Coordinates of C-alpha atoms and ligand atoms in Angstrom, one line a residue:
M57 CA 28.1 -51.8 22.2
P58 CA 27.3 -49.1 19.7
E59 CA 26.5 -45.8 21.4
L60 CA 25.2 -42.5 20.0
P61 CA 28.3 -41.7 17.8
E62 CA 28.4 -45.2 16.3
V63 CA 24.7 -45.1 15.4
E64 CA 25.0 -41.6 14.1
T65 CA 27.9 -42.8 11.9
C66 CA 25.7 -45.5 10.5
R67 CA 22.8 -43.0 9.9
R68 CA 25.1 -40.7 7.9
A69 CA 26.6 -43.5 5.8
L70 CA 23.3 -45.2 5.2
A71 CA 21.2 -42.2 4.3
P72 CA 22.5 -41.8 0.7
L73 CA 22.0 -45.6 0.1
L74 CA 18.5 -45.8 1.5
V75 CA 16.6 -42.5 1.2
G76 CA 14.2 -42.6 -1.7
R77 CA 14.3 -46.4 -2.0
T78 CA 11.2 -48.5 -1.7
L79 CA 11.2 -51.6 0.5
T80 CA 9.9 -54.7 -1.4
A81 CA 10.2 -57.4 1.3
A82 CA 11.4 -58.2 4.8
E83 CA 12.8 -61.4 6.2
A84 CA 13.5 -62.1 9.9
I85 CA 16.1 -64.8 9.5
W86 CA 16.4 -64.8 13.3
P87 CA 12.7 -64.5 14.2
R88 CA 13.3 -62.7 17.4
A89 CA 15.1 -59.9 15.6
A90 CA 11.6 -58.7 14.5
A91 CA 10.2 -57.1 17.6
T92 CA 7.0 -56.5 15.7
P93 CA 5.7 -58.0 12.4
L94 CA 7.7 -56.5 9.6
E95 CA 5.3 -55.7 6.7
V96 CA 7.3 -53.2 4.8
A97 CA 6.5 -54.1 1.2
G98 CA 5.7 -51.0 -0.8
R99 CA 6.9 -48.6 1.9
R100 CA 9.2 -45.8 0.7
I101 CA 12.1 -44.6 2.9
V102 CA 11.7 -40.9 3.3
R103 CA 14.4 -40.0 5.8
L104 CA 16.9 -41.4 8.3
D105 CA 16.8 -40.1 11.9
R106 CA 18.5 -41.1 15.1
R107 CA 17.2 -40.9 18.7
G108 CA 19.8 -42.0 21.3
K109 CA 21.1 -45.3 20.2
F110 CA 18.1 -46.0 17.9
L111 CA 18.2 -45.6 14.2
L112 CA 14.8 -44.4 12.8
L113 CA 13.8 -44.9 9.2
R114 CA 10.9 -42.6 8.4
L115 CA 8.7 -44.4 5.9
D116 CA 6.0 -42.8 3.7
R117 CA 3.7 -44.5 6.3
G118 CA 5.0 -45.3 9.7
W119 CA 8.5 -46.0 10.9
L120 CA 11.1 -48.7 10.9
V121 CA 13.2 -48.5 14.1
V122 CA 16.4 -50.5 14.6
H123 CA 18.5 -51.0 17.7
L124 CA 21.9 -52.6 17.4
R125 CA 22.3 -53.7 21.0
M126 CA 25.6 -55.5 21.6
T127 CA 27.1 -56.5 18.3
G128 CA 24.7 -55.4 15.5
R129 CA 25.9 -53.9 12.3
L130 CA 24.0 -52.5 9.4
V131 CA 25.0 -53.1 5.8
V132 CA 23.6 -52.7 2.3
A133 CA 24.7 -55.6 0.1
R134 CA 23.8 -57.6 -3.0
E135 CA 23.1 -60.6 -0.8
P136 CA 22.5 -60.9 3.0
P137 CA 25.9 -61.6 4.6
A138 CA 26.6 -64.4 7.1
R139 CA 25.1 -63.7 10.5
T140 CA 22.3 -61.6 9.1
T141 CA 19.3 -61.7 11.5
A142 CA 16.9 -59.4 9.6
A143 CA 17.0 -58.4 5.9
F144 CA 15.0 -55.8 4.0
R145 CA 14.9 -56.0 0.2
L146 CA 15.2 -52.7 -1.7
D147 CA 13.7 -51.9 -5.1
S148 CA 17.3 -51.6 -6.3
G149 CA 17.7 -55.4 -5.7
D150 CA 20.1 -54.8 -2.8
W151 CA 19.4 -55.9 0.8
F152 CA 19.5 -53.7 3.8
C153 CA 20.7 -56.0 6.6
L154 CA 21.0 -56.2 10.3
V155 CA 24.1 -58.4 10.8
D156 CA 24.5 -59.5 14.3
M157 CA 26.8 -62.0 15.8
R158 CA 25.1 -62.1 19.2
K159 CA 21.6 -61.7 17.8
F160 CA 20.3 -59.1 20.4
G161 CA 19.7 -56.4 17.8
R162 CA 16.0 -55.6 17.1
A163 CA 13.8 -54.0 14.4
W164 CA 10.3 -52.6 15.0
Q165 CA 7.7 -51.4 12.5
V166 CA 5.4 -48.9 14.2
A167 CA 3.0 -46.2 13.3
R168 CA 4.7 -43.7 15.5
A169 CA 8.4 -43.7 16.5
S170 CA 7.5 -42.7 20.0
E171 CA 6.0 -46.2 20.5
V172 CA 9.7 -47.4 20.7
V173 CA 11.7 -44.3 21.7
G174 CA 9.1 -42.3 23.7
H175 CA 10.8 -43.3 27.0
L176 CA 14.1 -41.7 26.1
G177 CA 15.6 -38.7 27.9
P178 CA 16.9 -35.6 26.1
E179 CA 19.2 -35.9 23.1
P180 CA 22.6 -34.6 24.3
L181 CA 23.5 -32.9 21.1
S182 CA 20.2 -31.1 20.7
R183 CA 19.9 -27.3 21.0
T184 CA 17.4 -27.8 23.8
F185 CA 19.8 -29.7 26.0
T186 CA 21.4 -26.7 27.7
A187 CA 23.6 -26.6 30.7
A188 CA 20.7 -25.0 32.6
R189 CA 18.4 -27.9 31.7
F190 CA 21.1 -30.4 32.6
E191 CA 21.5 -28.8 36.0
A192 CA 17.7 -29.0 36.6
M193 CA 17.8 -32.7 35.6
L194 CA 20.7 -33.5 38.0
A195 CA 19.8 -31.4 41.0
P196 CA 16.9 -33.5 42.3
R197 CA 18.7 -36.8 41.7
R198 CA 20.7 -38.6 44.4
A199 CA 21.9 -41.4 42.1
R200 CA 25.5 -41.8 41.4
L201 CA 26.6 -40.3 38.1
K202 CA 27.9 -43.4 36.3
P203 CA 24.6 -45.4 36.4
L204 CA 22.5 -42.2 36.0
L205 CA 24.3 -41.2 32.8
L206 CA 23.9 -44.7 31.5
N207 CA 20.2 -44.6 32.1
Q208 CA 18.6 -43.9 28.7
R209 CA 15.5 -42.5 30.3
F210 CA 17.6 -39.8 32.0
L211 CA 19.8 -38.9 29.0
A212 CA 19.7 -40.7 25.6
G213 CA 22.7 -42.1 23.7
L214 CA 25.5 -42.5 26.2
G215 CA 27.0 -45.9 27.0
N216 CA 30.0 -47.1 29.0
I217 CA 32.7 -45.6 26.7
Y218 CA 31.4 -42.0 26.5
V219 CA 30.3 -41.8 30.1
D220 CA 33.7 -42.8 31.4
E221 CA 35.4 -40.4 28.9
S222 CA 33.1 -37.5 29.7
L223 CA 33.5 -37.8 33.4
H224 CA 37.3 -38.0 33.1
A225 CA 37.4 -35.0 30.8
A226 CA 35.2 -33.1 33.3
R227 CA 37.3 -34.3 36.2
I228 CA 34.4 -35.7 38.1
H229 CA 34.4 -39.1 39.9
P230 CA 31.9 -41.6 38.6
L231 CA 30.6 -42.3 42.1
R232 CA 29.7 -38.7 42.9
T233 CA 26.0 -38.3 43.3
A234 CA 24.2 -36.1 40.8
D235 CA 22.9 -33.6 43.5
S236 CA 26.5 -33.0 44.7
L237 CA 27.7 -31.3 41.6
S238 CA 28.4 -27.6 41.7
A239 CA 27.1 -25.3 38.9
G240 CA 30.6 -25.1 37.5
E241 CA 30.9 -28.9 37.4
V242 CA 27.6 -29.3 35.7
R243 CA 28.6 -26.8 33.0
R244 CA 32.0 -28.7 32.6
L245 CA 30.3 -32.1 32.3
H246 CA 27.7 -30.7 29.9
R247 CA 30.4 -29.2 27.7
R248 CA 32.5 -32.4 27.8
V249 CA 29.7 -34.7 27.0
R250 CA 28.9 -32.7 23.9
T251 CA 32.5 -32.1 22.7
I252 CA 33.4 -35.8 23.1
L253 CA 30.3 -37.0 21.3
R254 CA 30.9 -34.6 18.4
A255 CA 34.6 -35.6 18.2
A256 CA 33.6 -39.3 18.2
I257 CA 31.1 -38.8 15.4
T258 CA 33.8 -37.0 13.4
A259 CA 36.1 -40.0 13.9
G260 CA 33.4 -42.4 12.8
G261 CA 32.8 -43.8 16.3
T262 CA 34.9 -46.1 18.5
T263 CA 35.7 -49.7 17.6
I264 CA 36.6 -51.8 20.6
Q265 CA 35.6 -55.3 19.2
N266 CA 32.9 -55.4 16.6
F267 CA 31.7 -52.0 15.5
A268 CA 32.2 -51.0 11.9
G269 CA 30.3 -48.6 9.7
P270 CA 28.1 -49.8 6.9
D271 CA 31.1 -49.9 4.5
G272 CA 33.1 -52.0 7.0
T273 CA 35.3 -49.1 8.2
P274 CA 36.2 -49.3 11.9
G275 CA 35.7 -46.2 14.1
R276 CA 38.8 -44.2 14.6
F277 CA 38.0 -42.6 18.0
R278 CA 39.7 -45.4 20.0
S279 CA 43.0 -43.7 19.6
Q280 CA 41.5 -40.6 21.4
L281 CA 40.2 -42.5 24.4
R282 CA 41.8 -41.2 27.6
V283 CA 40.5 -43.6 30.3
F284 CA 38.2 -46.2 28.7
R285 CA 39.9 -49.7 28.8
R286 CA 43.1 -48.0 30.1
G287 CA 43.0 -49.4 33.6
G288 CA 46.6 -49.8 35.0
E289 CA 48.0 -47.3 32.5
P290 CA 49.1 -43.8 33.3
C291 CA 46.7 -40.9 33.1
Y292 CA 47.7 -38.7 30.1
H293 CA 47.0 -35.6 32.2
C294 CA 48.7 -36.4 35.6
G295 CA 50.5 -39.7 35.2
T296 CA 48.6 -41.4 38.0
T297 CA 47.5 -45.0 37.3
I298 CA 44.0 -45.2 35.8
E299 CA 41.8 -47.4 38.0
R300 CA 39.2 -49.8 36.8
S301 CA 36.3 -50.8 39.1
V302 CA 32.9 -52.2 38.6
V303 CA 29.9 -49.8 39.1
A304 CA 26.4 -50.9 38.4
Q305 CA 27.9 -54.1 36.8
R306 CA 29.8 -52.0 34.3
G307 CA 33.6 -51.7 34.0
T308 CA 34.3 -48.1 35.1
H309 CA 37.6 -46.3 34.4
F310 CA 38.8 -43.2 36.1
C311 CA 41.9 -41.3 37.3
P312 CA 41.8 -41.2 41.1
R313 CA 43.8 -37.9 41.1
C314 CA 42.0 -36.0 38.3
Q315 CA 38.6 -37.3 39.5
P316 CA 38.7 -37.2 43.4
L317 CA 35.7 -38.6 45.3
Ligands
LIG415 ZN1 44.9 -38.0 36.1

């Protein structure tokens, strides 16, 4: 599933293709891909933003918001490719398309972006997400870290890959409770979340199965993963076998020696 770095990769690649263009039509080829009516004709694309795993197109009036969910991809093409679920015609004649094998991706047209993304927690790469703020967020919570960090209302943008990688890099077990972290552990986790997200953005995201940038390029961060999908293989740090367990219905990968419970 595309997480923050993959959506940011799409945002950066799409911005030069979309900003300044006017939308002339929209077509929900898979009707459920349109979470709201899409009446975009005549709207100009002013800017591309991202909030968590949502891509936000600022229009001259209102917003177009897209979430890729499991297998969504965004492309700009002369004709909508196979498996396109929603297509937006540009004044250049090209189509901006949500291409989605499993059809869970959604597009919303709203007056205010907050109507879709207002529930999200802080943006982990923002300047206001400081270690002190993270500590204040974690301290009152008794939840286990893995599900808490996946909770988009708590912190926006992380999914299974980057939660497992961040916890391993910070040497913190995924089943620790949030309120059990020392101030030093909070600072370590805060730093690791941010450095890993930045490195993944630099690498164009992680491709496990489907993800590709708008030009079809797979993400290159997979080669830098240290625990995710490495169950049964030796930890690069200590040589102990990486374990895989299921936490909150998600495959969870950790090193039992580097990340003691
Ligand atoms: Zn280890």
